[in-house]
Amino acid sequence: MLYLLYAEDHADSLEKRTAVRPAHLARLQVLQDEGRLILAGPLPAVDSSDPGSAGFTGSAIVADFASLEEAQAWANADPYVAAGVYRQVTIKPFRRVF
């Protein structure tokens, strides 16, 4: 089943985000390679695709997991969680229409 992972960043976490981004992207690449990743990306803090020093307010990921528990375990193991980038991650079942 598909799940939406909506993560909200701590304030002023851009430096931490930048430092662990390669490890975060590597985990997403595994989902992509397995054909389980529908979309993933950051949420710019300003109305720009390149927010510069304004940074990001969070991330959104839609991916296929066997269960809500599996999606939660995957999210809990994210490098952004360990580094203190994300202050909260909400996971919801997602039904793709288009």
Short mmCIF file of C-alpha atoms in Angstrom, two decimals:
data_model
loop_
_atom_site.label_atom_id
_atom_site.label_comp_id
_atom_site.label_asym_id
_atom_site.label_seq_id
_atom_site.Cartn_x
_atom_site.Cartn_y
_atom_site.Cartn_z
CA MET A 1 0.00 0.00 0.00
CA LEU A 2 1.09 3.56 -0.58
CA TYR A 3 1.89 5.85 2.34
CA LEU A 4 2.48 9.59 2.54
CA LEU A 5 5.34 10.54 4.85
CA TYR A 6 5.06 14.22 5.73
CA ALA A 7 8.04 15.47 7.71
CA GLU A 8 8.38 18.87 9.35
CA ASP A 9 11.84 20.32 9.97
CA HIS A 10 13.14 21.92 13.12
CA ALA A 11 13.80 25.63 12.67
CA ASP A 12 17.30 26.47 11.42
CA SER A 13 18.10 22.88 10.42
CA LEU A 14 19.53 23.63 6.95
CA GLU A 15 23.13 22.94 7.99
CA LYS A 16 22.19 19.55 9.47
CA ARG A 17 20.03 18.75 6.44
CA THR A 18 22.88 19.53 4.06
CA ALA A 19 25.35 17.42 6.06
CA VAL A 20 23.27 14.22 6.01
CA ARG A 21 21.55 14.67 2.64
CA PRO A 22 23.72 12.07 0.83
CA ALA A 23 22.71 9.35 3.32
CA HIS A 24 19.06 10.42 3.13
CA LEU A 25 19.11 10.29 -0.68
CA ALA A 26 20.82 6.88 -0.66
CA ARG A 27 17.88 5.42 1.28
CA LEU A 28 15.42 6.96 -1.16
CA GLN A 29 17.44 5.56 -4.06
CA VAL A 30 16.91 2.04 -2.68
CA LEU A 31 13.13 2.59 -2.74
CA GLN A 32 13.45 3.98 -6.28
CA ASP A 33 15.50 1.00 -7.44
CA GLU A 34 12.88 -1.35 -5.97
CA GLY A 35 10.11 0.48 -7.85
CA ARG A 36 8.46 1.55 -4.58
CA LEU A 37 9.05 5.32 -4.67
CA ILE A 38 6.29 7.44 -6.21
CA LEU A 39 7.64 10.89 -5.28
CA ALA A 40 9.99 12.53 -2.84
CA GLY A 41 11.19 16.05 -2.27
CA PRO A 42 11.76 18.92 0.12
CA LEU A 43 9.36 21.75 0.91
CA PRO A 44 11.09 25.10 0.28
CA ALA A 45 10.64 27.70 3.02
CA VAL A 46 10.01 30.39 0.39
CA ASP A 47 8.22 30.41 -2.95
CA SER A 48 11.23 29.30 -4.97
CA SER A 49 12.61 26.00 -6.25
CA ASP A 50 15.99 27.11 -4.83
CA PRO A 51 15.31 28.69 -1.44
CA GLY A 52 18.99 29.33 -0.70
CA SER A 53 19.65 30.20 2.92
CA ALA A 54 15.90 30.21 3.71
CA GLY A 55 16.13 26.42 3.56
CA PHE A 56 13.24 24.02 3.84
CA THR A 57 10.30 23.45 6.15
CA GLY A 58 10.11 19.69 5.64
CA SER A 59 9.76 16.89 3.12
CA ALA A 60 7.09 14.79 1.45
CA ILE A 61 7.52 11.19 0.36
CA VAL A 62 4.98 8.82 -1.18
CA ALA A 63 6.17 5.23 -1.29
CA ASP A 64 4.93 1.66 -1.20
CA PHE A 65 5.30 -0.22 2.10
CA ALA A 66 3.80 -3.51 3.28
CA SER A 67 2.19 -1.84 6.29
CA LEU A 68 1.91 1.35 8.29
CA GLU A 69 4.33 -0.15 10.80
CA GLU A 70 6.90 -0.77 8.06
CA ALA A 71 6.52 2.80 6.81
CA GLN A 72 6.96 4.10 10.37
CA ALA A 73 10.06 1.97 10.96
CA TRP A 74 11.55 3.18 7.66
CA ALA A 75 10.85 6.81 8.60
CA ASN A 76 12.27 6.38 12.11
CA ALA A 77 15.56 5.12 10.62
CA ASP A 78 16.01 8.12 8.32
CA PRO A 79 19.28 10.05 8.72
CA TYR A 80 17.30 13.29 8.94
CA VAL A 81 15.59 11.95 12.08
CA ALA A 82 18.89 10.87 13.64
CA ALA A 83 20.53 14.22 12.82
CA GLY A 84 17.68 16.26 14.28
CA VAL A 85 16.49 17.75 10.99
CA TYR A 86 12.92 16.46 11.31
CA ARG A 87 10.96 17.52 14.39
CA GLN A 88 7.91 15.44 13.43
CA VAL A 89 6.98 12.83 10.83
CA THR A 90 3.34 12.07 10.08
CA ILE A 91 2.49 8.97 8.09
CA LYS A 92 -0.86 8.38 6.45
CA PRO A 93 -2.19 5.75 4.05
CA PHE A 94 -2.34 7.24 0.54
CA ARG A 95 -4.65 6.30 -2.28
CA ARG A 96 -3.36 7.33 -5.68
CA VAL A 97 -6.07 8.49 -8.09
CA PHE A 98 -3.90 10.13 -10.77
#
